[in-house]
Amino acid sequence: MQGINYTVGSIQRLLLRTAVPMLLASLVNVITQLANVFFMGHTSQSVLYVLSLYIPVSFVMIAIIEAMQLSVQVAVARSRAGGSRVFTQLFVHMMGSAALLAILTGGIVMLLTPALTWFYAVPADIAPMFTLYVGGMMIAGVPAVLAAVSGAALRGLGRAQAASWNSVGMAVLNISLVYVFVSMFGLDLKGIVYANMISSTLSLLISLIILFVRKEFLMEHFAFAKKHFVALRHVGIPVFISYCMIFLSTFFFNKIVSHFGEGTVAGFGVGYRIQTMAILPGIVIGSAIGIMINHNLQSPHRPRAYASYRQGLLQSFALYAIIAIVIWVWREPLTAFLIEDAASRAEAARYLSVVALSYIGMGPMMTTLLTMEQSGRGYQALFLNAVYFLLIILLGWGMTRLFNQVIYFYGVIAGMNVIGISFFLPFMRRLRRDYVEPSAYESGITEEESTLTNQGYSTQI
């Protein structure tokens, strides 16, 4: 197997070489999502309302995507020395698991859609539109999950650029298809479903072709092996639960905001979607750090694992200082460009006026959480996520009901983003103790490596 060698050379250059292509793909994804909001924001408030209600539901499929792709990325990076045969067996196991999870989860969500309609008190004339959109996106989510897994396999092999260019091309195609289906054919929400289905399927096919052409994937007899699922236990399950918590939290976020009317829900949905897209660079940087750490677990290279997090966190802070200021300064032109309805536009701008500057803390917080999830500390990240969202729900619900103003809920979100900075230093000290201090690595194996080895999955495969 060939690709980037993460055990030698400048750490900063390697992080940039890995993160920049991934960030490019992430930024293209941001543009894709903004394009979707733009096309929907110039149709009707009802369409924008459905799009906002769907935000919590979307995190159910995102939970599978993130859990599977992070598990695959870590597992492939740690088993890279085993060659194409080991990779092929691992890849087949992960793709099968991803397909099964996506189909089962999508089916459950579709069955529960009437309950969601009742919980949000969706008007009778809008309910069919909401039901059809949720069902369509769950179906389109199946190839999206498989495409994400195949792209993660490429990144784990050190082929981040190939995976990123694939994502860029598919994002451009997605935007073009949404324009054609929505603006030209007038399909509204159906246009997004069709565009996602087509672009995800093509992305999956391209990733598979790259794996075959590069001879990473071999055609051989499949043999079930339990050891290939260990990464799901130590990485995937905590990540999946974390995103399920995001689903639950945004589920209640919408319930808190729905008290103030459809226009507020629509505006908040656009503002929160912008925030969701804004965290993608932080996730990308954390993912790049995770790749660096998992390629430097052997004793001679372990200090590079700690240095990777330290330098990556500095890059995240610098980037989010720019992102936060730009969104805060340009919040009104941005929302005016995306949304035609005046009330929804004003609410989205008000949300960003309160929350945007707190992204300086939120971005590095996401970088740290992703690093924790990919370095054997997924359950610690899960606990921090749970505390973060629980406090927002409880304080936000209490403040809005006490003062009957939604802006207090926005203030709670901003405050929690700032408070999230507090756990950077403890985590950095933990990494230094694990990877730098001689007592932590003189035996050449850490606690999380020992756990994986005991489960039949050695980091030295």
Coordinates of C-alpha atoms in Angstrom, one line a residue:
M1 CA 0.0 0.0 0.0
Q2 CA 1.2 3.5 -0.8
G3 CA 0.1 6.9 0.4
I4 CA 1.2 9.6 2.8
N5 CA 3.8 8.5 5.4
Y6 CA 2.7 10.2 8.7
T7 CA 5.6 9.0 10.8
V8 CA 8.2 11.3 9.3
G9 CA 8.5 14.9 8.2
S10 CA 6.9 18.1 9.4
I11 CA 3.8 17.6 11.5
Q12 CA 2.3 20.9 10.4
R13 CA 2.9 20.2 6.7
L14 CA 1.4 16.7 7.1
L15 CA -1.7 18.1 8.9
L16 CA -2.2 20.7 6.2
R17 CA -1.6 18.1 3.5
T18 CA -4.3 15.9 5.0
A19 CA -6.7 18.5 6.3
V20 CA -6.7 20.9 3.3
P21 CA -8.1 18.5 0.8
M22 CA -10.7 17.3 3.4
L23 CA -11.4 20.9 4.3
L24 CA -11.9 21.7 0.6
A25 CA -14.4 18.9 0.4
S26 CA -16.0 20.2 3.6
L27 CA -16.3 23.7 2.3
V28 CA -17.8 22.4 -0.9
N29 CA -20.3 20.5 1.2
V30 CA -21.1 23.8 3.0
I31 CA -21.7 25.5 -0.3
T32 CA -23.9 22.6 -1.3
Q33 CA -26.0 23.0 1.9
L34 CA -26.2 26.8 1.4
A35 CA -27.3 26.3 -2.1
N36 CA -30.1 24.0 -0.9
V37 CA -31.2 26.6 1.6
F38 CA -31.0 29.3 -1.1
F39 CA -33.2 27.3 -3.5
M40 CA -35.7 26.4 -0.8
G41 CA -35.6 29.9 0.8
H42 CA -36.9 31.3 -2.5
T43 CA -39.9 29.0 -2.7
S44 CA -42.2 29.4 0.2
Q45 CA -42.2 29.6 4.0
S46 CA -43.9 26.2 4.2
V47 CA -41.0 24.5 2.3
L48 CA -38.5 26.3 4.6
Y49 CA -40.5 25.2 7.6
V50 CA -40.3 21.6 6.6
L51 CA -36.6 21.9 5.9
S52 CA -36.1 23.3 9.4
L53 CA -38.2 20.5 11.0
Y54 CA -36.0 17.9 9.2
I55 CA -32.8 19.1 10.8
P56 CA -33.1 16.9 13.9
V57 CA -34.1 13.9 11.8
S58 CA -31.1 14.4 9.5
F59 CA -28.8 13.7 12.4
V60 CA -30.1 10.1 12.6
M61 CA -28.5 9.2 9.3
I62 CA -25.6 11.5 10.0
A63 CA -25.0 9.4 13.1
I64 CA -24.5 6.3 11.0
I65 CA -22.4 8.2 8.5
E66 CA -20.0 9.6 11.1
A67 CA -19.8 6.5 13.2
M68 CA -19.0 4.3 10.2
Q69 CA -16.6 6.5 8.4
L70 CA -14.6 7.4 11.6
S71 CA -14.5 3.7 12.5
V72 CA -13.3 2.8 9.0
Q73 CA -10.8 5.6 9.0
V74 CA -9.2 4.5 12.3
A75 CA -9.4 0.8 11.5
V76 CA -7.8 1.1 8.1
A77 CA -5.1 3.4 9.4
R78 CA -4.2 1.0 12.1
S79 CA -4.3 -2.1 9.9
R80 CA -2.5 -0.5 6.9
A81 CA 0.6 -2.6 7.3
G82 CA -1.4 -5.8 6.7
G83 CA -1.6 -5.1 3.0
S84 CA -4.5 -5.3 0.5
R85 CA -5.8 -8.7 1.8
V86 CA -6.4 -7.4 5.3
F87 CA -7.9 -4.2 3.9
T88 CA -10.3 -6.1 1.7
Q89 CA -11.7 -8.2 4.5
L90 CA -12.1 -5.1 6.7
F91 CA -13.7 -3.1 4.0
V92 CA -16.3 -5.7 3.1
H93 CA -17.2 -6.1 6.8
M94 CA -17.7 -2.3 7.2
M95 CA -19.7 -1.9 4.0
G96 CA -22.0 -4.7 4.9
S97 CA -22.5 -3.2 8.4
A98 CA -23.1 0.3 7.0
A99 CA -25.7 -0.9 4.5
L100 CA -27.6 -2.9 7.2
L101 CA -27.6 0.0 9.7
A102 CA -28.7 2.5 7.1
I103 CA -31.6 0.4 5.9
L104 CA -32.9 -0.5 9.4
T105 CA -32.5 3.0 10.7
G106 CA -34.2 4.6 7.7
G107 CA -37.1 2.2 8.0
I108 CA -37.6 3.0 11.7
V109 CA -37.5 6.7 11.1
M110 CA -40.1 6.4 8.3
L111 CA -42.4 4.4 10.6
L112 CA -42.0 7.1 13.3
T113 CA -42.7 10.1 11.1
P114 CA -46.4 10.4 12.0
A115 CA -45.3 10.6 15.7
L116 CA -42.9 13.4 14.8
T117 CA -45.7 15.2 12.9
W118 CA -47.9 15.0 16.0
F119 CA -45.1 16.1 18.4
Y120 CA -44.3 19.3 16.4
A121 CA -48.0 19.9 15.7
V122 CA -47.3 20.2 12.0
P123 CA -50.3 21.8 10.2
A124 CA -52.5 19.3 8.3
D125 CA -51.7 20.9 4.9
I126 CA -47.9 20.6 5.5
A127 CA -47.8 17.2 7.1
P128 CA -47.8 15.2 3.8
M129 CA -44.9 17.3 2.5
F130 CA -43.0 16.6 5.7
T131 CA -43.7 12.8 5.6
L132 CA -42.7 12.5 1.9
Y133 CA -39.5 14.5 2.4
V134 CA -38.4 12.4 5.5
G135 CA -39.0 9.1 3.6
G136 CA -37.2 10.3 0.5
M137 CA -34.2 11.4 2.5
M138 CA -34.0 8.2 4.4
I139 CA -33.9 6.2 1.1
A140 CA -31.3 8.6 -0.3
G141 CA -29.3 8.1 2.9
V142 CA -28.4 4.5 2.1
P143 CA -26.0 5.3 -0.8
A144 CA -24.8 8.3 1.1
V145 CA -23.7 6.1 4.0
L146 CA -21.9 3.7 1.7
A147 CA -20.2 6.6 -0.2
A148 CA -19.0 8.0 3.1
V149 CA -17.6 4.6 4.2
S150 CA -15.7 4.2 0.9
G151 CA -14.3 7.7 1.1
A152 CA -13.2 7.1 4.7
A153 CA -11.4 4.0 3.5
L154 CA -9.4 6.1 1.0
R155 CA -8.5 8.6 3.7
G156 CA -7.4 5.8 6.0
L157 CA -5.1 4.5 3.3
G158 CA -3.5 7.9 3.0
R159 CA -5.4 8.9 -0.2
A160 CA -7.2 11.9 1.3
Q161 CA -6.8 13.9 -1.9
A162 CA -8.5 11.3 -4.1
A163 CA -11.4 11.1 -1.6
S164 CA -11.6 14.9 -1.3
W165 CA -11.7 15.5 -5.1
N166 CA -14.4 12.9 -5.4
S167 CA -16.4 14.8 -2.8
V168 CA -15.8 18.1 -4.6
G169 CA -17.0 16.7 -7.9
M170 CA -20.1 15.2 -6.3
A171 CA -20.9 18.4 -4.5
V172 CA -20.8 20.4 -7.7
L173 CA -23.0 17.8 -9.3
N174 CA -25.4 17.9 -6.4
I175 CA -25.7 21.7 -6.6
S176 CA -26.3 21.5 -10.4
L177 CA -29.0 18.8 -10.0
V178 CA -30.8 20.8 -7.2
Y179 CA -30.8 23.8 -9.5
V180 CA -32.3 21.8 -12.4
F181 CA -34.8 19.9 -10.3
V182 CA -35.9 22.8 -8.1
S183 CA -35.5 26.0 -10.1
M184 CA -36.2 24.6 -13.6
F185 CA -38.6 21.7 -12.9
G186 CA -40.2 23.1 -9.8
L187 CA -39.8 19.9 -7.7
D188 CA -39.1 21.7 -4.5
L189 CA -38.1 19.2 -1.7
K190 CA -38.3 16.3 -4.1
G191 CA -35.5 17.9 -6.1
I192 CA -33.1 17.6 -3.1
V193 CA -34.0 14.0 -2.6
Y194 CA -33.3 13.1 -6.3
A195 CA -30.1 15.2 -6.3
N196 CA -28.8 13.4 -3.2
M197 CA -29.6 10.0 -4.5
I198 CA -27.8 10.5 -7.8
S199 CA -24.7 12.2 -6.4
S200 CA -24.2 9.8 -3.6
T201 CA -24.5 6.8 -5.9
L202 CA -22.0 8.2 -8.3
S203 CA -19.6 9.1 -5.4
L204 CA -19.8 5.5 -4.2
L205 CA -19.0 4.1 -7.6
I206 CA -16.0 6.4 -8.1
S207 CA -14.5 5.5 -4.7
L208 CA -14.9 1.8 -5.5
I209 CA -13.2 2.3 -8.9
I210 CA -10.3 4.1 -7.3
L211 CA -9.8 1.2 -4.8
F212 CA -9.8 -1.3 -7.7
V213 CA -7.5 0.7 -9.9
R214 CA -5.0 1.3 -7.1
K215 CA -5.2 -2.4 -6.3
E216 CA -6.2 -1.7 -2.7
F217 CA -9.2 -4.0 -3.0
L218 CA -8.9 -7.6 -4.0
M219 CA -11.5 -10.0 -5.3
E220 CA -11.3 -12.9 -2.9
H221 CA -13.4 -15.3 -0.8
F222 CA -15.2 -13.5 2.0
A223 CA -14.6 -14.8 5.5
F224 CA -16.4 -13.4 8.5
A225 CA -14.1 -12.2 11.3
K226 CA -15.3 -10.6 14.5
K227 CA -12.0 -8.7 15.0
H228 CA -13.0 -6.3 12.1
F229 CA -15.8 -4.9 14.2
V230 CA -13.7 -3.9 17.2
A231 CA -13.2 -0.4 15.8
L232 CA -17.0 -0.1 15.7
R233 CA -17.1 -0.8 19.4
H234 CA -14.3 1.6 20.5
V235 CA -14.9 4.4 17.9
G236 CA -18.2 3.9 16.1
I237 CA -20.5 3.3 19.0
P238 CA -19.5 6.4 21.0
V239 CA -19.7 8.5 17.8
F240 CA -23.1 7.1 16.9
I241 CA -24.5 7.8 20.4
S242 CA -23.0 11.3 20.2
Y243 CA -24.9 12.1 17.0
C244 CA -28.0 10.4 18.4
M245 CA -27.7 12.9 21.3
I246 CA -27.5 15.7 18.7
F247 CA -30.7 14.3 17.2
L248 CA -32.4 14.4 20.6
S249 CA -31.1 17.8 21.4
T250 CA -32.1 19.4 18.1
F251 CA -35.4 17.6 18.5
F252 CA -36.0 19.5 21.7
F253 CA -34.4 22.7 20.3
N254 CA -37.1 22.8 17.6
K255 CA -39.8 22.1 20.3
I256 CA -38.5 25.1 22.4
V257 CA -38.5 27.4 19.3
S258 CA -41.9 26.1 18.0
H259 CA -43.5 27.9 20.9
F260 CA -42.8 31.2 19.1
G261 CA -44.4 30.3 15.7
E262 CA -43.6 28.9 12.3
G263 CA -41.6 32.0 11.2
T264 CA -39.3 31.6 14.2
V265 CA -38.9 27.9 13.5
A266 CA -38.0 28.6 9.9
G267 CA -35.5 31.4 10.8
F268 CA -33.9 29.4 13.6
G269 CA -33.6 26.4 11.3
V270 CA -31.6 28.4 8.7
G271 CA -29.4 30.0 11.4
Y272 CA -28.8 26.6 13.0
R273 CA -28.1 25.0 9.7
I274 CA -25.4 27.7 9.1
Q275 CA -24.0 26.8 12.5
T276 CA -24.0 23.1 11.6
M277 CA -22.1 23.8 8.4
A278 CA -19.7 26.1 10.3
I279 CA -18.5 23.2 12.5
L280 CA -17.4 21.1 9.6
P281 CA -13.9 22.6 9.4
G282 CA -13.4 21.8 13.1
I283 CA -14.5 18.2 12.4
V284 CA -12.1 18.0 9.5
I285 CA -9.1 19.2 11.5
G286 CA -10.0 16.8 14.3
S287 CA -10.2 14.0 11.8
A288 CA -6.8 14.9 10.3
I289 CA -5.3 14.8 13.8
G290 CA -6.9 11.4 14.4
I291 CA -5.2 10.1 11.3
M292 CA -1.9 11.4 12.5
I293 CA -2.3 9.9 16.0
N294 CA -3.3 6.5 14.7
H295 CA -0.3 6.4 12.3
N296 CA 2.1 7.2 15.2
L297 CA 1.2 4.8 17.9
Q298 CA 4.5 2.9 17.9
S299 CA 7.0 3.8 20.6
P300 CA 9.5 5.8 18.5
H301 CA 6.8 8.0 17.0
R302 CA 4.4 8.5 20.0
P303 CA 5.5 12.1 20.8
R304 CA 4.3 13.1 17.3
A305 CA 0.8 12.0 18.3
Y306 CA 0.8 14.7 21.1
A307 CA 2.4 17.3 18.9
S308 CA -0.2 16.6 16.2
Y309 CA -3.1 17.6 18.5
R310 CA -1.3 20.7 19.8
Q311 CA -0.5 22.0 16.4
G312 CA -3.9 21.0 15.0
L313 CA -5.7 22.8 17.8
L314 CA -3.7 26.0 17.1
Q315 CA -4.8 25.8 13.5
S316 CA -8.4 25.3 14.5
F317 CA -8.3 28.4 16.8
A318 CA -6.8 30.5 14.0
L319 CA -9.4 29.3 11.4
Y320 CA -12.4 29.8 13.7
A321 CA -11.3 33.3 14.7
I322 CA -11.8 34.2 11.0
I323 CA -15.0 32.1 10.6
A324 CA -16.7 33.6 13.6
I325 CA -16.0 37.2 12.7
V326 CA -16.9 36.8 9.1
I327 CA -20.3 35.2 9.9
W328 CA -21.1 37.8 12.6
V329 CA -20.2 40.7 10.4
W330 CA -22.0 39.4 7.3
R331 CA -25.0 37.8 9.0
E332 CA -27.6 40.1 7.5
P333 CA -26.4 40.0 3.9
L334 CA -26.0 36.2 4.3
T335 CA -29.5 35.6 5.6
A336 CA -30.9 38.1 3.1
F337 CA -29.3 36.2 0.3
L338 CA -30.5 32.8 1.5
I339 CA -34.1 33.7 2.6
E340 CA -36.8 35.6 0.8
D341 CA -39.4 35.7 3.7
A342 CA -38.8 38.8 5.8
A343 CA -39.7 37.3 9.2
S344 CA -37.7 34.2 8.8
R345 CA -34.7 36.2 7.5
A346 CA -34.8 38.6 10.5
E347 CA -34.9 35.6 12.9
A348 CA -32.0 33.9 11.3
A349 CA -29.9 37.1 11.5
R350 CA -30.9 37.6 15.1
Y351 CA -29.7 34.0 16.0
L352 CA -26.4 34.6 14.3
S353 CA -26.0 38.0 16.0
V354 CA -26.1 36.2 19.4
V355 CA -24.2 33.0 18.6
A356 CA -21.7 33.6 15.8
L357 CA -18.8 35.0 17.8
S358 CA -19.0 32.0 20.1
Y359 CA -17.8 29.8 17.2
I360 CA -14.3 30.8 18.2
G361 CA -14.8 28.3 21.1
M362 CA -17.2 25.9 19.3
G363 CA -14.9 25.0 16.4
P364 CA -11.8 24.0 18.5
M365 CA -14.2 22.2 20.8
M366 CA -15.4 20.0 17.9
T367 CA -11.7 19.5 16.9
T368 CA -11.0 18.2 20.3
L369 CA -14.0 15.9 20.5
L370 CA -13.1 14.4 17.1
T371 CA -9.6 13.8 18.3
M372 CA -10.9 12.1 21.5
E373 CA -13.2 9.9 19.5
Q374 CA -10.4 8.7 17.2
S375 CA -7.8 8.2 20.0
G376 CA -9.6 5.7 22.2
R377 CA -11.5 8.2 24.3
G378 CA -14.9 8.1 22.6
Y379 CA -16.9 7.6 25.7
Q380 CA -15.3 10.6 27.4
A381 CA -16.3 12.7 24.4
L382 CA -19.8 11.2 24.6
F383 CA -20.1 12.3 28.3
L384 CA -19.0 15.8 27.4
N385 CA -21.5 16.0 24.5
A386 CA -24.2 14.8 26.8
V387 CA -23.5 17.5 29.4
Y388 CA -23.3 20.2 26.7
F389 CA -26.6 19.4 25.1
L390 CA -28.4 18.6 28.4
L391 CA -27.5 22.0 29.9
I392 CA -28.6 23.8 26.7
I393 CA -32.0 22.1 26.7
L394 CA -32.7 22.6 30.4
L395 CA -31.4 26.2 30.6
G396 CA -32.9 27.1 27.3
W397 CA -36.3 25.7 28.1
G398 CA -36.3 27.4 31.5
M399 CA -35.2 30.8 30.3
T400 CA -37.6 30.9 27.3
R401 CA -40.5 29.9 29.5
L402 CA -39.5 32.4 32.2
F403 CA -39.0 35.4 30.0
N404 CA -41.1 34.3 27.0
Q405 CA -38.4 35.4 24.6
V406 CA -36.5 33.1 22.3
I407 CA -33.3 35.2 22.4
Y408 CA -32.5 33.8 25.8
F409 CA -32.3 30.3 24.2
Y410 CA -29.8 31.7 21.7
G411 CA -27.8 33.2 24.6
V412 CA -27.6 29.8 26.3
I413 CA -26.2 28.2 23.2
A414 CA -23.6 30.9 22.8
G415 CA -22.6 30.6 26.5
M416 CA -22.2 26.8 26.3
N417 CA -20.0 27.2 23.2
V418 CA -17.7 29.5 25.2
I419 CA -17.7 27.2 28.3
G420 CA -16.6 24.3 26.0
I421 CA -13.1 25.8 25.8
S422 CA -12.5 24.8 29.5
F423 CA -11.6 21.2 28.8
F424 CA -8.8 21.8 26.2
L425 CA -6.0 22.0 28.7
P426 CA -7.0 18.9 30.7
F427 CA -7.2 16.8 27.5
M428 CA -3.8 18.2 26.3
R429 CA -2.2 17.2 29.6
R430 CA -3.7 13.7 29.2
L431 CA -2.3 13.3 25.8
R432 CA 1.1 14.5 26.9
R433 CA 1.1 12.0 29.8
D434 CA 0.0 9.2 27.4
Y435 CA 2.3 9.9 24.5
V436 CA 5.3 12.0 25.7
E437 CA 6.2 11.1 29.2
P438 CA 8.4 8.0 29.2
S439 CA 6.4 6.1 31.8
A440 CA 3.4 6.2 29.5
Y441 CA 5.0 4.7 26.4
E442 CA 8.1 2.9 27.3
S443 CA 6.3 -0.4 26.9
G444 CA 5.2 0.7 23.4
I445 CA 1.4 0.3 24.0
T446 CA -1.3 2.4 25.5
E447 CA -4.4 1.5 27.4
E448 CA -6.6 1.8 24.3
E449 CA -4.2 -0.2 22.2
S450 CA -4.2 -2.9 24.9
T451 CA -8.0 -3.0 24.8
L452 CA -8.0 -3.4 21.1
T453 CA -5.4 -6.1 21.2
N454 CA -7.3 -8.0 23.8
Q455 CA -10.3 -8.0 21.6
G456 CA -8.3 -9.6 18.7
Y457 CA -7.5 -6.4 16.9
S458 CA -3.9 -5.4 17.1
T459 CA -2.7 -2.0 16.1
Q460 CA 0.3 -3.7 14.5
I461 CA -1.7 -5.8 12.0

